[in-house]
Amino acid sequence: MNTSSTHYVTSRTMGMYEPTHHIGMWGENFKTNGCLTTSPSSILEDDTKLDNQSEGTSQGTPESKPVDKIQRRLAQNREAARKSRLRKKAYIQQLETSRLKLIQIEQELERAGQQGVYVGGGLDGSSLGFPGAVNLGIAAFEMEYGHWVDEQNRQVCELRSALHAHTTDVELRILVDSGMTHYYDLFRMKASAAKADVFYLMSGMWRTSAERFFLWIGGFRPSELLKVLVTQLDPLTDQQLLDVCNLKQSCQQAEDALSQGMDKLQQILAETIAGGQLGEGSYISQMSNAIDKLDALVSFVNQADHLRQETLQQMSRILTIRQAARGLLALGEYFQRLRALSSLWATRRREPA
């Protein structure tokens, strides 16, 4: 993709330019990849059909695999699918528990409001933009994100065990699909949190200190993570290397466009806030205009997460199922190491002054 092909859409609210064309064109870049038109569910269906055909053939020809071996494999696949459904059910139950806790916090706030006091709810309300009070949307996000990290750690252990045990591709596909869906859940959670308090999400206070060091528009920079993953996926075919190179170039172009848009938004906000005469003591009109322009900031966060999601999807299409499992494992361990670095940094022995 050439840089000259980048197009921009004029924002109606602030006269700035927002990048939208890069992400929409990605599907065209990889149509030559045969995996694009094949969904995980259709592959599972094809595997099941092949198993059934093999079972029928084994009864008619002596060279076929024994029927009991095929049936055992089908039973293993059904068991893996059952375990996946149980994991999803447990995760939904965790979310329901978080919802009930949130309702409880809301009831406490209502009672406290009637008494003329604020309830902190264990959170630093000032950091949420509401001195002494709780932003319920952010409180819900923090609880959900805590469950999300716990589930990611469990998935990393499961992927590591499956790869070491040389699990079948059918079972690996179930784990990969579950891992991809888990990241999509994070992007959905972040979209809701951005509506509640986009500054909180952009600050990265919900992540550890080492993760915040690499933060870019509320998350990881896709092109940088591609560098981390490619070194863990050798050997790659020549076609895979070409596809990854094209993907990385597209990511960098989209990132540059989003970063330029963010710089323009920051400039416009600064000019809006500084509008009029400083020192007058009255700035209600300037704040009102600035608030109207902050919707664009939420849009930038959502576009950045869309870029991250598209990058994960494209990588899953380029790689084989076993490579995709290794990639998800490497990605999960990378974030685990960042969290470990944060803990070590926080507890390091400081030299006396």
CSV table of C-alpha atoms in Angstrom, one decimal:
chain,number,residue,atom,x,y,z
A,1,MET,CA,0.0,0.0,0.0
A,2,ASN,CA,1.5,3.4,-1.0
A,3,THR,CA,1.3,6.4,1.3
A,4,SER,CA,-0.2,8.4,-1.5
A,5,SER,CA,-3.3,6.2,-1.4
A,6,THR,CA,-4.2,7.4,2.1
A,7,HIS,CA,-7.5,9.4,2.1
A,8,TYR,CA,-9.0,11.5,4.8
A,9,VAL,CA,-12.6,12.4,5.8
A,10,THR,CA,-13.2,16.0,6.8
A,11,SER,CA,-14.6,16.2,10.4
A,12,ARG,CA,-17.9,18.1,10.6
A,13,THR,CA,-17.3,19.2,14.2
A,14,MET,CA,-13.8,20.6,14.1
A,15,GLY,CA,-12.5,21.0,10.6
A,16,MET,CA,-9.8,18.4,11.2
A,17,TYR,CA,-8.9,15.3,9.2
A,18,GLU,CA,-9.5,11.8,10.4
A,19,PRO,CA,-8.0,8.7,8.7
A,20,THR,CA,-10.4,6.0,7.7
A,21,HIS,CA,-9.2,4.6,4.4
A,22,HIS,CA,-6.3,2.4,5.6
A,23,ILE,CA,-8.3,0.0,7.6
A,24,GLY,CA,-11.1,-0.4,5.0
A,25,MET,CA,-8.6,-1.4,2.3
A,26,TRP,CA,-6.9,-4.3,4.2
A,27,GLY,CA,-9.3,-6.9,3.0
A,28,GLU,CA,-8.2,-6.1,-0.6
A,29,ASN,CA,-4.5,-6.6,0.3
A,30,PHE,CA,-4.9,-10.2,1.3
A,31,LYS,CA,-7.6,-11.6,-1.0
A,32,THR,CA,-4.9,-13.8,-2.5
A,33,ASN,CA,-4.6,-15.7,0.8
A,34,GLY,CA,-6.8,-18.8,0.6
A,35,CYS,CA,-7.7,-18.6,4.3
A,36,LEU,CA,-9.6,-15.4,4.0
A,37,THR,CA,-12.8,-16.9,2.8
A,38,THR,CA,-12.7,-19.8,5.2
A,39,SER,CA,-14.2,-19.2,8.7
A,40,PRO,CA,-13.1,-21.3,11.7
A,41,SER,CA,-16.6,-22.7,12.0
A,42,SER,CA,-16.6,-23.9,8.4
A,43,ILE,CA,-13.2,-25.5,8.9
A,44,LEU,CA,-14.5,-27.4,11.9
A,45,GLU,CA,-17.5,-28.6,9.9
A,46,ASP,CA,-15.2,-29.7,7.1
A,47,ASP,CA,-13.0,-31.6,9.6
A,48,THR,CA,-16.1,-33.4,11.0
A,49,LYS,CA,-17.3,-34.3,7.5
A,50,LEU,CA,-13.9,-35.7,6.7
A,51,ASP,CA,-13.9,-37.7,9.9
A,52,ASN,CA,-17.4,-39.1,9.1
A,53,GLN,CA,-16.2,-40.0,5.5
A,54,SER,CA,-13.1,-41.7,6.9
A,55,GLU,CA,-15.3,-43.7,9.3
A,56,GLY,CA,-17.5,-44.9,6.5
A,57,THR,CA,-14.5,-45.8,4.4
A,58,SER,CA,-12.8,-47.7,7.2
A,59,GLN,CA,-15.7,-50.2,7.2
A,60,GLY,CA,-15.2,-50.9,3.5
A,61,THR,CA,-11.5,-51.1,2.9
A,62,PRO,CA,-8.8,-52.9,4.9
A,63,GLU,CA,-6.3,-50.1,4.5
A,64,SER,CA,-8.5,-47.6,6.3
A,65,LYS,CA,-7.8,-46.5,9.9
A,66,PRO,CA,-9.5,-48.5,12.6
A,67,VAL,CA,-13.0,-47.3,13.4
A,68,ASP,CA,-12.2,-47.1,17.1
A,69,LYS,CA,-9.3,-44.7,16.5
A,70,ILE,CA,-11.5,-42.4,14.5
A,71,GLN,CA,-14.3,-42.5,17.1
A,72,ARG,CA,-11.7,-41.8,19.8
A,73,ARG,CA,-10.6,-38.7,17.9
A,74,LEU,CA,-14.1,-37.5,17.4
A,75,ALA,CA,-14.8,-38.0,21.1
A,76,GLN,CA,-11.7,-35.9,21.9
A,77,ASN,CA,-12.9,-33.1,19.7
A,78,ARG,CA,-16.3,-33.2,21.3
A,79,GLU,CA,-14.7,-33.0,24.8
A,80,ALA,CA,-12.5,-30.1,23.7
A,81,ALA,CA,-15.6,-28.2,22.5
A,82,ARG,CA,-17.5,-29.0,25.7
A,83,LYS,CA,-14.6,-27.6,27.8
A,84,SER,CA,-14.6,-24.5,25.6
A,85,ARG,CA,-18.3,-24.0,26.2
A,86,LEU,CA,-17.8,-24.4,30.0
A,87,ARG,CA,-15.0,-21.8,30.0
A,88,LYS,CA,-17.2,-19.3,28.2
A,89,LYS,CA,-20.1,-20.0,30.7
A,90,ALA,CA,-17.7,-19.4,33.6
A,91,TYR,CA,-16.6,-16.1,32.1
A,92,ILE,CA,-20.2,-15.0,31.7
A,93,GLN,CA,-20.8,-15.9,35.3
A,94,GLN,CA,-17.9,-13.7,36.3
A,95,LEU,CA,-19.3,-10.8,34.4
A,96,GLU,CA,-22.7,-11.3,36.0
A,97,THR,CA,-21.0,-11.2,39.4
A,98,SER,CA,-19.3,-7.9,38.4
A,99,ARG,CA,-22.6,-6.5,37.3
A,100,LEU,CA,-24.2,-7.4,40.7
A,101,LYS,CA,-21.3,-5.7,42.5
A,102,LEU,CA,-21.8,-2.6,40.3
A,103,ILE,CA,-25.5,-2.5,41.3
A,104,GLN,CA,-24.5,-2.7,44.9
A,105,ILE,CA,-22.1,0.3,44.5
A,106,GLU,CA,-24.8,2.2,42.7
A,107,GLN,CA,-27.2,1.6,45.6
A,108,GLU,CA,-24.6,2.7,48.1
A,109,LEU,CA,-24.1,5.9,46.1
A,110,GLU,CA,-27.8,6.6,46.1
A,111,ARG,CA,-28.0,6.1,49.9
A,112,ALA,CA,-24.9,8.3,50.4
A,113,GLY,CA,-26.4,11.0,48.1
A,114,GLN,CA,-29.5,11.1,50.2
A,115,GLN,CA,-27.3,11.6,53.3
A,116,GLY,CA,-25.3,14.4,51.6
A,117,VAL,CA,-21.9,12.5,51.5
A,118,TYR,CA,-19.8,10.6,48.9
A,119,VAL,CA,-18.8,7.0,48.9
A,120,GLY,CA,-15.3,6.2,47.5
A,121,GLY,CA,-16.1,2.5,46.9
A,122,GLY,CA,-12.4,1.6,47.2
A,123,LEU,CA,-11.4,3.8,44.2
A,124,ASP,CA,-9.6,7.1,44.0
A,125,GLY,CA,-12.5,9.2,42.7
A,126,SER,CA,-10.3,12.2,41.9
A,127,SER,CA,-8.4,10.2,39.3
A,128,LEU,CA,-11.7,9.4,37.6
A,129,GLY,CA,-12.7,13.0,37.1
A,130,PHE,CA,-15.3,13.0,39.9
A,131,PRO,CA,-13.7,14.2,43.2
A,132,GLY,CA,-14.7,11.7,46.0
A,133,ALA,CA,-17.2,10.0,43.8
A,134,VAL,CA,-17.3,6.8,41.7
A,135,ASN,CA,-17.6,6.8,37.9
A,136,LEU,CA,-19.7,3.7,37.6
A,137,GLY,CA,-18.7,3.1,34.0
A,138,ILE,CA,-15.0,3.0,34.9
A,139,ALA,CA,-15.7,1.0,38.0
A,140,ALA,CA,-17.4,-1.7,35.9
A,141,PHE,CA,-14.5,-1.6,33.4
A,142,GLU,CA,-11.9,-2.1,36.1
A,143,MET,CA,-13.7,-5.2,37.4
A,144,GLU,CA,-14.2,-6.6,33.9
A,145,TYR,CA,-10.5,-5.9,33.0
A,146,GLY,CA,-9.3,-7.7,36.2
A,147,HIS,CA,-11.3,-10.8,35.1
A,148,TRP,CA,-10.0,-10.4,31.6
A,149,VAL,CA,-6.4,-10.5,32.7
A,150,ASP,CA,-7.1,-13.6,34.9
A,151,GLU,CA,-8.7,-15.4,31.9
A,152,GLN,CA,-5.8,-14.4,29.6
A,153,ASN,CA,-3.3,-15.9,32.1
A,154,ARG,CA,-5.3,-19.1,32.1
A,155,GLN,CA,-5.4,-19.2,28.3
A,156,VAL,CA,-1.6,-18.7,28.1
A,157,CYS,CA,-1.1,-21.7,30.3
A,158,GLU,CA,-3.5,-23.8,28.3
A,159,LEU,CA,-1.9,-22.8,25.0
A,160,ARG,CA,1.6,-23.6,26.3
A,161,SER,CA,0.5,-27.1,27.5
A,162,ALA,CA,-1.3,-27.8,24.3
A,163,LEU,CA,1.7,-26.9,22.1
A,164,HIS,CA,4.1,-28.9,24.3
A,165,ALA,CA,1.7,-31.9,24.2
A,166,HIS,CA,1.5,-31.8,20.3
A,167,THR,CA,-2.3,-31.3,20.4
A,168,THR,CA,-4.2,-31.9,17.1
A,169,ASP,CA,-4.9,-28.9,14.9
A,170,VAL,CA,-8.6,-29.2,15.5
A,171,GLU,CA,-8.1,-28.7,19.2
A,172,LEU,CA,-5.6,-25.9,18.7
A,173,ARG,CA,-8.2,-24.2,16.5
A,174,ILE,CA,-10.6,-24.1,19.4
A,175,LEU,CA,-8.0,-22.5,21.6
A,176,VAL,CA,-7.0,-20.0,19.0
A,177,ASP,CA,-10.6,-19.0,18.3
A,178,SER,CA,-11.2,-18.6,22.0
A,179,GLY,CA,-8.0,-16.5,22.4
A,180,MET,CA,-9.0,-14.2,19.5
A,181,THR,CA,-12.5,-13.7,20.9
A,182,HIS,CA,-10.9,-12.8,24.2
A,183,TYR,CA,-9.0,-9.9,22.6
A,184,TYR,CA,-12.2,-8.8,20.8
A,185,ASP,CA,-13.9,-8.7,24.2
A,186,LEU,CA,-11.2,-6.3,25.5
A,187,PHE,CA,-11.8,-3.9,22.6
A,188,ARG,CA,-15.6,-4.0,23.3
A,189,MET,CA,-14.9,-3.2,27.0
A,190,LYS,CA,-12.6,-0.3,26.1
A,191,ALA,CA,-15.2,1.2,23.7
A,192,SER,CA,-17.7,1.4,26.7
A,193,ALA,CA,-15.0,2.8,29.0
A,194,ALA,CA,-14.1,5.4,26.4
A,195,LYS,CA,-17.7,6.7,26.5
A,196,ALA,CA,-17.6,6.8,30.3
A,197,ASP,CA,-14.2,8.6,30.6
A,198,VAL,CA,-12.0,8.8,27.5
A,199,PHE,CA,-9.2,10.6,29.5
A,200,TYR,CA,-9.0,7.8,32.0
A,201,LEU,CA,-8.7,5.2,29.2
A,202,MET,CA,-6.1,7.2,27.3
A,203,SER,CA,-4.0,7.7,30.4
A,204,GLY,CA,-3.6,3.9,30.7
A,205,MET,CA,-4.1,4.0,34.5
A,206,TRP,CA,-5.8,0.6,34.2
A,207,ARG,CA,-2.5,-0.9,33.0
A,208,THR,CA,0.8,-1.5,34.8
A,209,SER,CA,3.6,1.1,34.6
A,210,ALA,CA,5.7,-0.8,32.1
A,211,GLU,CA,2.7,-1.3,29.8
A,212,ARG,CA,2.0,2.5,30.0
A,213,PHE,CA,5.5,3.1,28.8
A,214,PHE,CA,4.6,1.6,25.4
A,215,LEU,CA,1.0,3.0,25.3
A,216,TRP,CA,-0.3,4.4,22.0
A,217,ILE,CA,-3.8,5.8,21.9
A,218,GLY,CA,-5.0,3.6,24.7
A,219,GLY,CA,-3.3,0.4,23.7
A,220,PHE,CA,-0.4,-1.3,22.0
A,221,ARG,CA,1.0,-0.2,18.6
A,222,PRO,CA,0.3,-3.0,16.1
A,223,SER,CA,3.4,-2.5,14.0
A,224,GLU,CA,5.7,-2.8,17.1
A,225,LEU,CA,4.0,-6.1,18.2
A,226,LEU,CA,4.4,-7.5,14.7
A,227,LYS,CA,8.2,-7.1,15.2
A,228,VAL,CA,7.9,-9.1,18.5
A,229,LEU,CA,5.8,-11.9,17.0
A,230,VAL,CA,7.6,-12.5,13.8
A,231,THR,CA,10.8,-13.4,15.6
A,232,GLN,CA,8.8,-16.1,17.5
A,233,LEU,CA,7.2,-17.7,14.4
A,234,ASP,CA,10.2,-18.9,12.4
A,235,PRO,CA,10.3,-20.6,10.0
A,236,LEU,CA,7.8,-18.6,7.8
A,237,THR,CA,7.4,-19.3,4.0
A,238,ASP,CA,8.4,-16.7,1.5
A,239,GLN,CA,4.7,-15.9,0.9
A,240,GLN,CA,4.1,-15.5,4.6
A,241,LEU,CA,7.0,-13.2,5.0
A,242,LEU,CA,5.8,-11.0,2.1
A,243,ASP,CA,2.2,-10.9,3.6
A,244,VAL,CA,3.6,-9.9,7.0
A,245,CYS,CA,5.8,-7.3,5.5
A,246,ASN,CA,2.8,-5.8,3.6
A,247,LEU,CA,0.7,-5.9,6.8
A,248,LYS,CA,3.4,-4.2,8.8
A,249,GLN,CA,3.7,-1.4,6.2
A,250,SER,CA,-0.1,-0.9,6.2
A,251,CYS,CA,-0.1,-0.7,10.0
A,252,GLN,CA,2.6,1.9,10.1
A,253,GLN,CA,0.8,4.0,7.5
A,254,ALA,CA,-2.5,3.8,9.5
A,255,GLU,CA,-0.7,4.6,12.7
A,256,ASP,CA,1.0,7.6,11.2
A,257,ALA,CA,-2.4,8.9,9.9
A,258,LEU,CA,-4.0,8.4,13.4
A,259,SER,CA,-1.1,10.1,15.1
A,260,GLN,CA,-1.3,13.1,12.8
A,261,GLY,CA,-5.0,13.3,13.5
A,262,MET,CA,-4.4,13.2,17.2
A,263,ASP,CA,-1.8,16.0,17.0
A,264,LYS,CA,-4.3,18.1,15.0
A,265,LEU,CA,-7.0,17.4,17.6
A,266,GLN,CA,-4.7,18.4,20.4
A,267,GLN,CA,-3.8,21.7,18.7
A,268,ILE,CA,-7.5,22.5,18.1
A,269,LEU,CA,-8.4,21.8,21.7
A,270,ALA,CA,-5.5,23.9,23.0
A,271,GLU,CA,-6.7,26.8,20.8
A,272,THR,CA,-10.3,26.4,21.9
A,273,ILE,CA,-9.4,26.3,25.6
A,274,ALA,CA,-7.2,29.4,25.2
A,275,GLY,CA,-9.8,31.3,23.2
A,276,GLY,CA,-10.8,34.7,24.4
A,277,GLN,CA,-9.0,36.8,27.0
A,278,LEU,CA,-7.1,34.9,29.7
A,279,GLY,CA,-7.6,36.4,33.2
A,280,GLU,CA,-11.2,37.4,32.8
A,281,GLY,CA,-12.3,34.5,35.1
A,282,SER,CA,-15.2,33.5,32.7
A,283,TYR,CA,-14.6,30.6,30.3
A,284,ILE,CA,-17.8,28.7,30.2
A,285,SER,CA,-18.2,29.2,26.4
A,286,GLN,CA,-14.6,27.9,25.8
A,287,MET,CA,-15.3,24.8,27.9
A,288,SER,CA,-18.5,24.1,26.1
A,289,ASN,CA,-16.8,24.2,22.7
A,290,ALA,CA,-14.0,22.0,24.0
A,291,ILE,CA,-16.5,19.4,25.3
A,292,ASP,CA,-18.1,19.2,21.9
A,293,LYS,CA,-14.8,18.4,20.3
A,294,LEU,CA,-13.9,15.6,22.7
A,295,ASP,CA,-16.2,13.2,20.8
A,296,ALA,CA,-13.5,13.0,18.2
A,297,LEU,CA,-11.1,11.7,20.9
A,298,VAL,CA,-13.4,8.8,21.6
A,299,SER,CA,-13.5,8.2,17.8
A,300,PHE,CA,-9.7,8.0,17.7
A,301,VAL,CA,-9.5,5.5,20.5
A,302,ASN,CA,-12.1,3.3,18.7
A,303,GLN,CA,-10.2,3.6,15.4
A,304,ALA,CA,-7.0,2.6,17.0
A,305,ASP,CA,-8.6,-0.5,18.6
A,306,HIS,CA,-10.2,-1.3,15.2
A,307,LEU,CA,-6.7,-1.2,13.7
A,308,ARG,CA,-5.4,-3.5,16.5
A,309,GLN,CA,-8.3,-6.0,15.9
A,310,GLU,CA,-7.7,-6.0,12.1
A,311,THR,CA,-4.0,-6.7,12.6
A,312,LEU,CA,-4.8,-9.7,14.8
A,313,GLN,CA,-7.3,-11.0,12.2
A,314,GLN,CA,-4.9,-10.6,9.3
A,315,MET,CA,-2.1,-12.4,11.2
A,316,SER,CA,-4.5,-15.3,11.9
A,317,ARG,CA,-5.2,-15.6,8.2
A,318,ILE,CA,-1.6,-15.5,7.2
A,319,LEU,CA,-0.4,-18.1,9.7
A,320,THR,CA,-1.2,-21.8,9.9
A,321,ILE,CA,-3.2,-22.8,12.9
A,322,ARG,CA,-0.2,-24.0,14.8
A,323,GLN,CA,1.7,-20.8,14.1
A,324,ALA,CA,-1.3,-18.8,15.2
A,325,ALA,CA,-1.4,-20.7,18.5
A,326,ARG,CA,2.3,-19.9,19.0
A,327,GLY,CA,1.7,-16.3,18.1
A,328,LEU,CA,-1.1,-15.9,20.7
A,329,LEU,CA,1.2,-17.6,23.3
A,330,ALA,CA,4.0,-15.2,22.5
A,331,LEU,CA,1.6,-12.2,22.7
A,332,GLY,CA,0.2,-13.3,26.0
A,333,GLU,CA,3.7,-14.0,27.5
A,334,TYR,CA,4.9,-10.6,26.3
A,335,PHE,CA,2.2,-8.8,28.3
A,336,GLN,CA,2.9,-11.1,31.3
A,337,ARG,CA,6.6,-10.0,31.2
A,338,LEU,CA,5.6,-6.4,31.1
A,339,ARG,CA,3.4,-6.8,34.1
A,340,ALA,CA,6.2,-8.7,35.9
A,341,LEU,CA,8.6,-5.9,35.0
A,342,SER,CA,6.2,-3.4,36.6
A,343,SER,CA,6.0,-5.4,39.8
A,344,LEU,CA,9.8,-5.7,40.0
A,345,TRP,CA,10.2,-2.0,39.4
A,346,ALA,CA,7.7,-1.2,42.1
A,347,THR,CA,9.4,-3.4,44.7
A,348,ARG,CA,13.0,-2.7,43.7
A,349,ARG,CA,15.6,-2.0,46.4
A,350,ARG,CA,16.3,1.7,46.3
A,351,GLU,CA,19.7,3.0,47.2
A,352,PRO,CA,19.8,5.3,50.2
A,353,ALA,CA,19.9,9.0,49.4
